[in-house]
Amino acid sequence: FDDATLDRLGDRLERLERDSSPLDGERPRERGVHWVRPELVAEIGFTEWTRDGRLRHPRYLGLRTDKPAREVVRE
């Protein structure tokens, strides 16, 4: 991230902030967490999925505008 990207993304996420998790099931409330409405779609590059379903070496590539968030699924 450069400073301009962080500022733009931070502004957009601030407008989407909400009090609780938008995810199903109970989620731990970690210190400093900010929940947002799931409306933005980010393109993320990564090496692989780990055994526990996490991304290995994720990197932010940018926001996508060609796909609504509700259509995003794990490929």
PDB file of C-alpha atoms in Angstrom:
ATOM      1  CA  PHE A   1       0.000   0.000   0.000  1.00  0.00           C
ATOM      2  CA  ASP A   2       1.094   3.523  -0.605  1.00  0.00           C
ATOM      3  CA  ASP A   3      -0.290   6.397   1.470  1.00  0.00           C
ATOM      4  CA  ALA A   4      -2.824   7.471  -1.178  1.00  0.00           C
ATOM      5  CA  THR A   5      -4.247   3.928  -1.447  1.00  0.00           C
ATOM      6  CA  LEU A   6      -4.521   3.652   2.332  1.00  0.00           C
ATOM      7  CA  ASP A   7      -6.309   7.016   2.563  1.00  0.00           C
ATOM      8  CA  ARG A   8      -8.817   6.168  -0.199  1.00  0.00           C
ATOM      9  CA  LEU A   9      -9.513   2.693   1.162  1.00  0.00           C
ATOM     10  CA  GLY A  10      -9.766   3.986   4.736  1.00  0.00           C
ATOM     11  CA  ASP A  11     -12.328   6.612   3.703  1.00  0.00           C
ATOM     12  CA  ARG A  12     -14.461   4.041   1.909  1.00  0.00           C
ATOM     13  CA  LEU A  13     -14.301   1.539   4.771  1.00  0.00           C
ATOM     14  CA  GLU A  14     -15.152   4.210   7.340  1.00  0.00           C
ATOM     15  CA  ARG A  15     -18.439   4.888   5.515  1.00  0.00           C
ATOM     16  CA  LEU A  16     -19.281   1.153   5.646  1.00  0.00           C
ATOM     17  CA  GLU A  17     -18.578   0.677   9.361  1.00  0.00           C
ATOM     18  CA  ARG A  18     -21.093  -1.211  11.514  1.00  0.00           C
ATOM     19  CA  ASP A  19     -21.267  -2.337  15.158  1.00  0.00           C
ATOM     20  CA  SER A  20     -21.313  -6.108  14.688  1.00  0.00           C
ATOM     21  CA  SER A  21     -19.888  -8.789  12.424  1.00  0.00           C
ATOM     22  CA  PRO A  22     -21.715  -9.339   9.122  1.00  0.00           C
ATOM     23  CA  LEU A  23     -20.584 -12.998   9.193  1.00  0.00           C
ATOM     24  CA  ASP A  24     -22.733 -15.938  10.263  1.00  0.00           C
ATOM     25  CA  GLY A  25     -21.870 -17.624  13.536  1.00  0.00           C
ATOM     26  CA  GLU A  26     -20.058 -16.273  16.544  1.00  0.00           C
ATOM     27  CA  ARG A  27     -16.822 -14.457  15.815  1.00  0.00           C
ATOM     28  CA  PRO A  28     -14.225 -13.441  18.377  1.00  0.00           C
ATOM     29  CA  ARG A  29     -14.097  -9.746  19.102  1.00  0.00           C
ATOM     30  CA  GLU A  30     -10.427  -8.898  18.870  1.00  0.00           C
ATOM     31  CA  ARG A  31      -9.066  -5.642  20.145  1.00  0.00           C
ATOM     32  CA  GLY A  32      -9.163  -2.878  17.538  1.00  0.00           C
ATOM     33  CA  VAL A  33     -11.522  -4.694  15.126  1.00  0.00           C
ATOM     34  CA  HIS A  34     -13.804  -2.577  12.950  1.00  0.00           C
ATOM     35  CA  TRP A  35     -16.630  -4.381  11.160  1.00  0.00           C
ATOM     36  CA  VAL A  36     -17.925  -3.104   7.828  1.00  0.00           C
ATOM     37  CA  ARG A  37     -20.850  -3.921   5.547  1.00  0.00           C
ATOM     38  CA  PRO A  38     -19.592  -6.402   2.909  1.00  0.00           C
ATOM     39  CA  GLU A  39     -19.971  -4.180  -0.157  1.00  0.00           C
ATOM     40  CA  LEU A  40     -16.445  -3.817  -1.566  1.00  0.00           C
ATOM     41  CA  VAL A  41     -14.662  -6.522  -3.554  1.00  0.00           C
ATOM     42  CA  ALA A  42     -10.884  -6.663  -3.328  1.00  0.00           C
ATOM     43  CA  GLU A  43      -8.645  -8.663  -5.605  1.00  0.00           C
ATOM     44  CA  ILE A  44      -6.139 -10.578  -3.494  1.00  0.00           C
ATOM     45  CA  GLY A  45      -3.171 -12.522  -4.816  1.00  0.00           C
ATOM     46  CA  PHE A  46      -1.847 -15.370  -2.686  1.00  0.00           C
ATOM     47  CA  THR A  47       0.394 -18.417  -2.762  1.00  0.00           C
ATOM     48  CA  GLU A  48      -2.106 -21.060  -1.630  1.00  0.00           C
ATOM     49  CA  TRP A  49      -4.889 -21.976   0.770  1.00  0.00           C
ATOM     50  CA  THR A  50      -3.641 -23.421   4.061  1.00  0.00           C
ATOM     51  CA  ARG A  51      -5.139 -26.580   5.607  1.00  0.00           C
ATOM     52  CA  ASP A  52      -7.246 -24.462   7.933  1.00  0.00           C
ATOM     53  CA  GLY A  53      -8.692 -22.394   5.074  1.00  0.00           C
ATOM     54  CA  ARG A  54      -6.523 -19.303   5.350  1.00  0.00           C
ATOM     55  CA  LEU A  55      -4.554 -17.542   2.627  1.00  0.00           C
ATOM     56  CA  ARG A  56      -0.800 -18.010   2.561  1.00  0.00           C
ATOM     57  CA  HIS A  57       1.148 -14.829   1.657  1.00  0.00           C
ATOM     58  CA  PRO A  58      -1.885 -12.678   0.751  1.00  0.00           C
ATOM     59  CA  ARG A  59      -1.317  -9.381  -1.038  1.00  0.00           C
ATOM     60  CA  TYR A  60      -3.794  -6.649  -1.943  1.00  0.00           C
ATOM     61  CA  LEU A  61      -4.019  -6.019  -5.686  1.00  0.00           C
ATOM     62  CA  GLY A  62      -6.853  -3.477  -5.716  1.00  0.00           C
ATOM     63  CA  LEU A  63     -10.610  -3.071  -5.605  1.00  0.00           C
ATOM     64  CA  ARG A  64     -12.843  -4.573  -8.280  1.00  0.00           C
ATOM     65  CA  THR A  65     -15.931  -2.845  -9.639  1.00  0.00           C
ATOM     66  CA  ASP A  66     -16.992  -5.538 -12.108  1.00  0.00           C
ATOM     67  CA  LYS A  67     -18.497  -7.935  -9.550  1.00  0.00           C
ATOM     68  CA  PRO A  68     -20.994  -7.360  -6.720  1.00  0.00           C
ATOM     69  CA  ALA A  69     -19.850  -8.555  -3.282  1.00  0.00           C
ATOM     70  CA  ARG A  70     -22.818 -10.959  -2.994  1.00  0.00           C
ATOM     71  CA  GLU A  71     -21.525 -12.918  -6.007  1.00  0.00           C
ATOM     72  CA  VAL A  72     -18.045 -13.570  -4.590  1.00  0.00           C
ATOM     73  CA  VAL A  73     -17.357 -17.225  -3.805  1.00  0.00           C
ATOM     74  CA  ARG A  74     -14.244 -19.218  -3.049  1.00  0.00           C
ATOM     75  CA  GLU A  75     -12.892 -20.589  -6.309  1.00  0.00           C
TER      76      GLU A  75
END
